[in-house]
Coordinates of C-alpha atoms and ligand atoms in Angstrom, one line a residue:
M1348 CA 20.9 7.1 2.1
T1349 CA 19.0 4.3 0.4
I1350 CA 18.9 0.5 1.3
N1351 CA 20.4 -0.3 -2.1
D1352 CA 23.3 2.1 -1.8
Y1353 CA 24.3 1.3 1.8
K1354 CA 27.3 -1.1 2.4
F1355 CA 26.0 -3.5 5.0
A1356 CA 29.1 -5.8 5.0
G1357 CA 30.5 -5.8 8.5
K1358 CA 27.7 -3.6 9.8
K1359 CA 25.1 -4.2 12.4
A1360 CA 21.7 -2.9 11.3
I1361 CA 18.8 -2.1 13.9
V1362 CA 15.7 -2.5 11.8
R1363 CA 12.2 -1.4 12.9
V1364 CA 9.7 -3.8 11.5
D1365 CA 6.0 -4.3 12.2
F1366 CA 5.7 -7.7 13.6
N1367 CA 2.5 -7.0 15.2
V1368 CA 0.9 -10.2 14.0
P1369 CA -2.3 -11.8 15.2
L1370 CA -1.8 -14.9 17.3
N1371 CA -4.4 -17.5 18.2
D1372 CA -4.8 -19.0 21.7
K1373 CA -2.1 -21.6 20.9
A1374 CA 0.3 -18.7 20.1
E1375 CA 0.2 -19.6 16.3
I1376 CA 0.5 -16.8 13.9
T1377 CA -2.9 -16.6 12.1
D1378 CA -1.8 -14.1 9.4
D1379 CA 1.9 -13.6 8.6
T1380 CA 1.4 -10.8 6.0
R1381 CA 3.5 -8.4 8.2
I1382 CA 6.4 -10.8 8.6
R1383 CA 6.3 -11.6 4.9
G1384 CA 6.3 -7.8 4.2
A1385 CA 9.6 -7.3 5.9
V1386 CA 11.5 -10.2 4.5
P1387 CA 13.0 -8.4 1.5
T1388 CA 14.8 -5.8 3.6
L1389 CA 15.9 -8.2 6.2
K1390 CA 17.2 -10.8 3.7
H1391 CA 19.0 -8.1 1.8
I1392 CA 21.0 -7.0 4.8
L1393 CA 22.0 -10.6 5.6
D1394 CA 22.9 -11.3 2.0
E1395 CA 25.1 -8.2 1.8
G1396 CA 27.0 -9.5 4.9
G1397 CA 25.4 -7.5 7.8
A1398 CA 24.1 -8.5 11.1
L1399 CA 20.3 -7.8 12.1
I1400 CA 18.8 -6.5 15.3
I1401 CA 15.2 -6.6 14.7
M1402 CA 12.7 -4.6 16.8
S1403 CA 9.1 -4.4 16.9
H1404 CA 5.9 -4.0 19.1
M1405 CA 3.1 -6.4 19.4
G1406 CA -0.4 -5.5 20.7
K1407 CA -1.0 -3.0 23.4
P1408 CA 0.8 -4.0 26.5
K1409 CA 0.6 -0.4 27.7
G1410 CA 4.1 0.0 29.1
K1411 CA 4.0 -3.2 31.0
V1412 CA 5.4 -6.7 30.5
N1413 CA 2.7 -9.1 29.2
P1414 CA 3.9 -12.7 28.2
K1415 CA 0.9 -13.0 25.9
L1416 CA 2.4 -10.3 23.8
S1417 CA 6.0 -11.5 23.9
L1418 CA 7.9 -11.4 20.5
G1419 CA 9.6 -14.6 21.8
Q1420 CA 6.5 -16.4 20.6
I1421 CA 7.2 -15.6 16.9
K1422 CA 11.1 -16.1 17.0
D1423 CA 11.0 -19.4 15.1
A1424 CA 8.5 -18.1 12.6
V1425 CA 10.9 -15.2 11.8
A1426 CA 13.8 -17.8 11.5
K1427 CA 11.8 -19.8 9.1
A1428 CA 10.8 -16.6 7.0
L1429 CA 14.4 -15.6 6.8
G1430 CA 15.7 -19.1 6.0
V1431 CA 18.1 -19.0 8.9
A1432 CA 18.8 -21.8 11.4
E1433 CA 18.4 -19.5 14.5
V1434 CA 17.1 -16.1 15.6
K1435 CA 18.6 -15.0 19.0
F1436 CA 16.2 -13.3 21.4
A1437 CA 16.9 -10.5 23.8
P1438 CA 14.2 -10.8 26.6
D1439 CA 14.5 -7.0 27.5
C1440 CA 14.8 -4.7 24.6
A1441 CA 16.4 -1.9 26.7
K1442 CA 19.1 -4.3 28.1
A1443 CA 20.4 -6.0 25.0
Q1444 CA 23.9 -4.3 25.0
E1445 CA 25.6 -7.5 25.6
A1446 CA 23.7 -9.6 23.1
A1447 CA 24.0 -6.9 20.5
A1448 CA 27.9 -6.7 21.1
A1449 CA 28.2 -10.5 20.8
L1450 CA 26.3 -10.6 17.5
K1451 CA 28.3 -11.8 14.6
M1452 CA 27.8 -10.9 10.9
G1453 CA 25.0 -13.0 9.4
E1454 CA 23.3 -13.5 12.7
V1455 CA 19.9 -12.2 13.9
L1456 CA 18.8 -10.8 17.2
L1457 CA 15.1 -10.2 17.9
L1458 CA 14.4 -7.6 20.7
E1459 CA 11.5 -8.2 23.0
N1460 CA 8.3 -6.1 22.6
L1461 CA 9.2 -2.4 22.6
R1462 CA 5.9 -1.4 24.1
Y1463 CA 6.8 -3.1 27.4
Y1464 CA 8.3 0.1 27.9
P1465 CA 6.1 3.4 28.1
E1466 CA 9.0 5.2 26.6
E1467 CA 8.4 3.6 23.3
E1468 CA 5.1 5.5 22.8
G1469 CA 6.3 8.3 24.9
K1470 CA 2.9 9.0 26.7
P1471 CA 3.0 9.6 30.4
V1472 CA 1.4 6.7 32.4
G1473 CA -1.0 6.8 35.2
I1474 CA -1.8 10.5 35.0
E1475 CA -4.8 12.1 33.3
K1476 CA -4.4 15.0 30.9
T1477 CA -6.6 17.2 33.3
D1478 CA -4.0 16.7 36.1
P1479 CA -2.1 19.9 36.7
A1480 CA 1.1 17.8 36.9
Y1481 CA 0.4 16.3 33.4
E1482 CA 2.7 18.8 31.5
D1483 CA 5.6 18.1 33.7
A1484 CA 5.0 14.2 33.5
K1485 CA 4.9 14.6 29.7
K1486 CA 8.2 16.5 29.7
A1487 CA 9.8 13.9 32.0
M1488 CA 8.5 11.1 29.6
K1489 CA 9.8 12.9 26.4
A1490 CA 13.3 13.0 28.2
S1491 CA 13.2 9.3 29.0
Q1492 CA 12.0 8.5 25.6
K1493 CA 15.1 10.0 24.1
E1494 CA 17.2 8.0 26.5
F1495 CA 15.4 5.0 25.4
A1496 CA 15.8 5.5 21.7
K1497 CA 19.5 6.4 22.3
T1498 CA 19.9 3.0 24.1
L1499 CA 18.3 1.2 21.1
A1500 CA 20.7 3.2 18.7
S1501 CA 23.7 2.3 20.6
Y1502 CA 23.3 -1.4 19.6
A1503 CA 24.0 -0.7 15.9
D1504 CA 25.9 0.9 13.2
C1505 CA 22.9 1.9 11.1
Y1506 CA 19.1 2.3 11.3
V1507 CA 16.5 1.0 8.9
M1508 CA 12.8 2.1 9.2
D1509 CA 10.6 -0.6 7.7
A1510 CA 7.5 -0.6 9.9
F1511 CA 4.9 1.1 7.7
G1512 CA 2.2 0.1 10.1
T1513 CA 3.5 2.4 12.7
A1514 CA 5.1 5.0 10.5
H1515 CA 2.4 7.4 11.5
R1516 CA 3.5 7.4 15.0
K1517 CA 6.4 9.5 16.5
H1518 CA 7.7 6.7 18.7
A1519 CA 11.0 6.1 20.0
S1520 CA 11.9 3.2 17.6
T1521 CA 10.0 4.7 14.6
A1522 CA 11.3 8.2 14.7
V1523 CA 13.2 9.5 17.7
I1524 CA 15.9 6.9 17.3
A1525 CA 16.8 8.4 13.8
D1526 CA 18.3 11.4 15.7
Y1527 CA 21.1 9.2 16.9
F1528 CA 22.3 8.3 13.4
D1529 CA 23.7 10.6 10.8
A1530 CA 22.2 10.9 7.4
D1531 CA 24.6 8.4 5.9
N1532 CA 23.6 5.8 8.4
K1533 CA 19.8 5.7 8.3
M1534 CA 17.4 4.8 5.6
L1535 CA 13.9 3.4 4.7
G1536 CA 13.5 -0.3 4.1
Y1537 CA 12.1 -1.8 0.9
L1538 CA 8.5 -2.2 2.4
M1539 CA 8.4 1.5 3.3
E1540 CA 9.5 2.5 -0.1
K1541 CA 6.9 0.2 -1.7
E1542 CA 4.0 1.4 0.5
V1543 CA 4.8 5.2 -0.1
Q1544 CA 5.0 4.4 -3.8
A1545 CA 1.5 2.6 -3.8
V1546 CA 0.0 5.7 -2.1
D1547 CA 1.7 7.9 -4.5
N1548 CA 0.3 5.7 -7.5
V1549 CA -3.2 6.4 -6.2
L1550 CA -2.8 10.2 -5.3
S1551 CA -0.7 11.3 -8.2
N1552 CA -2.6 9.6 -10.9
I1553 CA -6.2 9.1 -9.9
K1554 CA -8.1 7.3 -12.7
R1555 CA -11.8 7.8 -12.3
P1556 CA -14.3 6.8 -11.1
F1557 CA -12.6 6.7 -7.8
V1558 CA -14.4 4.6 -5.2
A1559 CA -13.6 4.3 -1.5
I1560 CA -15.1 1.7 0.7
M1561 CA -14.8 2.5 4.4
G1562 CA -16.1 0.0 6.9
G1563 CA -15.2 -1.2 10.4
S1564 CA -16.8 -0.4 13.7
K1565 CA -16.8 3.3 14.3
V1566 CA -17.3 6.7 12.6
S1567 CA -15.2 8.4 15.1
S1568 CA -11.9 6.7 14.3
K1569 CA -12.2 7.3 10.5
I1570 CA -14.0 10.7 10.3
G1571 CA -10.7 12.5 9.4
I1572 CA -10.1 10.3 6.4
I1573 CA -13.9 10.4 5.5
E1574 CA -13.9 14.1 5.2
N1575 CA -10.6 14.1 3.4
L1576 CA -11.8 11.5 0.8
L1577 CA -15.0 13.5 0.1
G1578 CA -12.7 15.9 -1.5
K1579 CA -11.1 13.1 -3.7
V1580 CA -13.5 10.3 -4.5
D1581 CA -16.5 10.0 -7.0
K1582 CA -18.3 7.5 -4.7
L1583 CA -18.1 6.8 -1.0
I1584 CA -19.4 3.6 0.4
L1585 CA -19.9 3.6 4.2
C1586 CA -20.6 0.2 5.7
G1587 CA -20.0 -1.9 8.7
G1588 CA -20.9 -0.5 12.2
M1589 CA -21.0 3.0 10.9
T1590 CA -24.2 2.2 9.2
Y1591 CA -26.2 2.6 12.5
T1592 CA -24.9 5.9 13.5
F1593 CA -26.2 7.2 10.2
A1594 CA -29.4 5.4 10.6
K1595 CA -30.0 6.8 14.1
A1596 CA -29.2 10.2 12.9
H1597 CA -32.2 10.1 10.8
G1598 CA -34.4 8.9 13.6
G1599 CA -34.2 5.1 12.6
E1600 CA -34.7 2.2 15.1
I1601 CA -31.4 0.4 15.5
G1602 CA -32.1 -2.0 18.3
N1603 CA -28.8 -2.9 20.1
S1604 CA -26.6 -2.1 17.1
I1605 CA -23.3 -0.5 17.6
V1606 CA -23.8 3.4 17.5
E1607 CA -22.0 6.6 18.5
L1608 CA -24.7 8.7 19.8
D1609 CA -22.3 11.8 20.2
K1610 CA -21.5 11.5 16.5
L1611 CA -25.1 11.9 15.1
D1612 CA -24.3 15.4 13.9
V1613 CA -21.1 14.2 12.5
A1614 CA -22.9 11.7 10.3
L1615 CA -25.3 14.3 9.0
G1616 CA -22.4 16.6 8.3
V1617 CA -20.7 13.8 6.2
E1618 CA -24.0 13.6 4.3
E1619 CA -24.0 17.4 3.7
L1620 CA -20.4 17.5 2.6
A1621 CA -20.9 14.7 0.1
K1622 CA -23.8 16.5 -1.5
K1623 CA -21.8 19.8 -1.6
N1624 CA -18.8 17.9 -3.2
G1625 CA -21.0 15.9 -5.6
V1626 CA -19.8 12.7 -4.2
E1627 CA -22.4 9.7 -4.3
L1628 CA -22.6 8.5 -0.8
V1629 CA -23.7 4.8 -0.6
L1630 CA -25.1 3.4 2.7
G1631 CA -26.5 0.1 3.4
V1632 CA -30.4 -0.2 3.4
D1633 CA -30.8 -3.6 5.0
S1634 CA -28.9 -5.5 7.7
V1635 CA -28.4 -9.1 8.9
V1636 CA -29.3 -8.9 12.6
T1637 CA -29.4 -11.3 15.5
D1638 CA -30.4 -11.3 19.1
K1639 CA -27.7 -13.5 20.5
Y1640 CA -24.1 -13.0 19.5
D1641 CA -20.9 -13.3 21.5
F1642 CA -18.1 -11.0 20.3
A1643 CA -15.4 -12.7 22.4
S1644 CA -15.9 -16.1 20.6
A1645 CA -17.0 -14.6 17.4
S1646 CA -20.1 -16.9 17.3
L1647 CA -23.8 -17.1 17.6
L1648 CA -25.2 -18.1 21.0
E1649 CA -27.6 -21.2 21.2
G1650 CA -31.1 -20.4 20.1
A1651 CA -30.1 -17.2 18.2
T1652 CA -32.4 -15.9 15.6
V1653 CA -30.8 -14.5 12.5
K1654 CA -32.7 -12.4 10.0
T1655 CA -32.5 -9.6 7.5
V1656 CA -34.5 -6.4 8.2
E1657 CA -34.3 -2.8 7.1
S1658 CA -31.3 -1.0 8.6
N1659 CA -33.5 1.7 10.2
A1660 CA -36.1 -0.8 11.6
I1661 CA -34.0 -3.1 13.7
P1662 CA -36.2 -4.7 16.4
E1663 CA -35.6 -4.1 20.1
G1664 CA -33.1 -6.8 21.3
F1665 CA -31.4 -7.3 17.9
E1666 CA -28.2 -5.9 16.5
G1667 CA -27.1 -5.3 13.0
L1668 CA -23.9 -7.2 12.3
D1669 CA -23.7 -7.5 8.5
A1670 CA -25.0 -5.9 5.3
G1671 CA -28.2 -7.5 3.9
E1672 CA -28.6 -8.7 0.4
K1673 CA -30.1 -5.4 -1.0
S1674 CA -27.1 -3.5 0.5
R1675 CA -24.6 -6.0 -0.8
E1676 CA -26.2 -5.5 -4.3
L1677 CA -25.9 -1.6 -3.9
F1678 CA -22.2 -1.9 -2.8
A1679 CA -21.3 -4.2 -5.8
A1680 CA -23.0 -1.9 -8.3
A1681 CA -21.1 1.1 -6.8
I1682 CA -17.8 -0.6 -7.2
E1683 CA -18.5 -1.9 -10.8
G1684 CA -16.6 0.1 -13.4
A1685 CA -14.3 1.8 -10.8
K1686 CA -10.8 2.6 -11.9
T1687 CA -9.4 3.5 -8.6
I1688 CA -10.5 1.8 -5.3
L1689 CA -9.4 2.2 -1.8
W1690 CA -10.8 -0.2 0.7
N1691 CA -10.5 0.0 4.5
G1692 CA -12.6 -1.8 7.0
P1693 CA -14.9 -4.8 6.8
A1694 CA -18.6 -4.4 5.9
G1695 CA -19.8 -6.5 8.8
V1696 CA -18.5 -8.8 11.6
F1697 CA -16.6 -10.9 9.0
E1698 CA -14.8 -12.8 11.8
C1699 CA -17.9 -14.9 12.1
D1700 CA -19.1 -16.9 9.0
D1701 CA -22.7 -15.9 9.6
F1702 CA -21.9 -12.2 9.1
C1703 CA -19.2 -12.1 6.5
A1704 CA -21.4 -12.0 3.3
G1705 CA -21.2 -8.1 3.2
S1706 CA -17.4 -8.1 3.4
R1707 CA -17.2 -11.0 0.8
A1708 CA -19.5 -9.1 -1.6
V1709 CA -17.3 -6.0 -1.2
G1710 CA -14.2 -8.1 -1.8
D1711 CA -15.5 -9.9 -4.8
A1712 CA -16.6 -6.6 -6.4
V1713 CA -13.2 -5.1 -5.8
A1714 CA -11.5 -8.2 -7.4
K1715 CA -13.8 -8.1 -10.4
A1716 CA -13.2 -4.4 -10.9
T1717 CA -9.4 -5.1 -10.6
A1718 CA -9.7 -7.8 -13.2
E1719 CA -11.2 -5.2 -15.4
G1720 CA -8.3 -2.7 -15.1
A1721 CA -9.0 -0.9 -11.6
F1722 CA -6.0 -0.2 -9.4
S1723 CA -7.2 -1.4 -5.9
L1724 CA -5.4 -0.5 -2.7
I1725 CA -6.4 -2.4 0.4
G1726 CA -5.3 -1.3 3.9
G1727 CA -6.0 -1.9 7.5
G1728 CA -5.6 -5.4 9.4
D1729 CA -9.2 -6.3 9.1
S1730 CA -9.7 -5.7 5.4
V1731 CA -6.4 -7.5 4.7
A1732 CA -7.7 -10.5 6.8
C1733 CA -10.9 -10.4 4.8
C1734 CA -9.0 -10.7 1.5
T1735 CA -7.0 -13.6 3.1
K1736 CA -10.3 -15.3 4.4
F1737 CA -12.0 -14.9 0.8
G1738 CA -8.8 -16.0 -1.1
L1739 CA -8.6 -12.5 -2.9
T1740 CA -4.9 -11.6 -2.0
D1741 CA -3.8 -12.1 -5.7
K1742 CA -6.9 -10.6 -7.2
V1743 CA -6.4 -7.0 -5.8
S1744 CA -3.7 -4.6 -6.9
Y1745 CA -1.8 -3.8 -3.6
I1746 CA -2.4 -4.8 -0.1
S1747 CA -0.9 -2.4 2.4
T1748 CA 0.5 -3.6 5.8
G1749 CA -0.7 -0.3 7.2
G1750 CA -4.2 0.8 8.5
G1751 CA -3.9 4.1 10.2
A1752 CA -0.6 4.9 8.5
L1753 CA -2.1 4.1 5.1
L1754 CA -5.0 6.4 5.8
E1755 CA -2.8 9.3 7.0
A1756 CA -0.7 9.0 3.9
I1757 CA -3.8 9.0 1.6
E1758 CA -4.8 12.2 3.6
G1759 CA -1.5 13.6 2.3
K1760 CA 0.1 13.8 5.7
V1761 CA 3.9 13.3 6.0
L1762 CA 4.4 10.3 8.2
P1763 CA 6.7 10.8 11.1
G1764 CA 8.6 7.6 10.2
V1765 CA 9.4 9.0 6.8
A1766 CA 10.1 12.5 8.1
A1767 CA 12.7 11.1 10.6
I1768 CA 14.7 9.8 7.7
K1769 CA 14.1 12.2 5.0
G1770 CA 13.9 15.4 7.1
Ligands
AMP749 P1 -12.1 -1.1 12.7 O1 -11.0 -1.4 13.8 O2 -12.8 0.2 13.2 O3 -11.7 -1.1 11.3 O4 -13.3 -2.2 12.9 C1 -13.0 -3.6 12.5 C2 -14.0 -4.3 13.2 O5 -15.3 -3.8 13.0 C3 -14.1 -5.8 12.9 O6 -13.6 -6.5 14.0 C4 -15.5 -6.0 12.7 O7 -16.0 -7.4 13.2 C5 -16.3 -4.8 13.3 N1 -17.6 -4.6 12.7 C6 -17.9 -4.5 11.4 N2 -19.3 -4.4 11.2 C7 -19.6 -4.3 12.5 C8 -21.1 -4.2 13.1 N3 -22.1 -4.1 12.4 N4 -21.3 -4.2 14.4 C9 -20.1 -4.4 15.2 N5 -18.8 -4.5 14.7 C10 -18.7 -4.6 13.5

């Protein structure tokens, strides 16, 4: 079934969206990209005469109620985005039977954060994998996950999966729930279709040179995609916090910079593989460093010294937080002339204005290459936030709402959220 063919008139649709939007300390949404992304699907259902039951997670409440991660906080923003007077709210997503039953056509009900229930993710809580009782606990959790999914399914006549950001997870609301609808009553939403298409655009028709830029904090969380990309790209820029694991692997001095000491051999392996595959690996050579930075407030502390040094000669007490000028030039030169671009992860601690020059240089170079004909695909919350911060959203080809999901799709994996619908 497709969303265009389905007759929503007189039907209640339960839609899994990704409303995991960032909030500031006044509970204001600082980036509403994800809400805007879901609007076409949600509006279509309302316009066709259906009723909407919207479900999502927010943050990582780890199976417990956490008012700071309540979706109630974004209820009015959702109403505004949909152009409706009211969005009703069910404060317990697993006890919304009455609210769902009372819902009239044209009305909207938003369920509370699905991840207040551990069943959503389906991982046993409070027990280590090494515990002999773990396997039993896992089985019990999988059974209650099915019950949880069945309850959610009972609210509606049809199920629409439109949460690309979590489509790589086999959670109750992203995949298991689909088992409780027959093939004629479950479908992907517009956002999912669009995202899957964008990945397809890149993979099925790679125009060369293909340049990927991988940044962010750690090598470990991206190693799978890095190795995979080494089989696809012509150039790979590795930036951000990863720089220092590579510098350390070659015996460099990295001061207090972020590093994964157990991944030094992984870094060397990446270099080997790049050489073997004829991929040009581009790493930063210099870094903007400081001795006093506070990550919690994303700001420099009083009396901080900021300077640029070689990335493998960072003085004791200093940490590298951004790409230096020489690195920025190297990155921009590597991106120039690219015809396909994938960017995931910032080139520095872009949240702070003192350390956003590297990410800005990458963003500007991507925008320039796009203006010259490249297809640029940007994914991952932080790279999207970079594009917003630097005013580049209209200057790149496609901004994905997915981070992990996008990378898994690029790796060629079938996403559980897609498999649940398409089989
Ligand atoms: P990730 O979730 O792995 O994509 O990482 C994104 C985060 O990496 C952002 O919050 C950046 O502030 C952070 N980051 C980028 N460069 C560095 C760096 N040199 N040191 C520490 N954190 C960094």
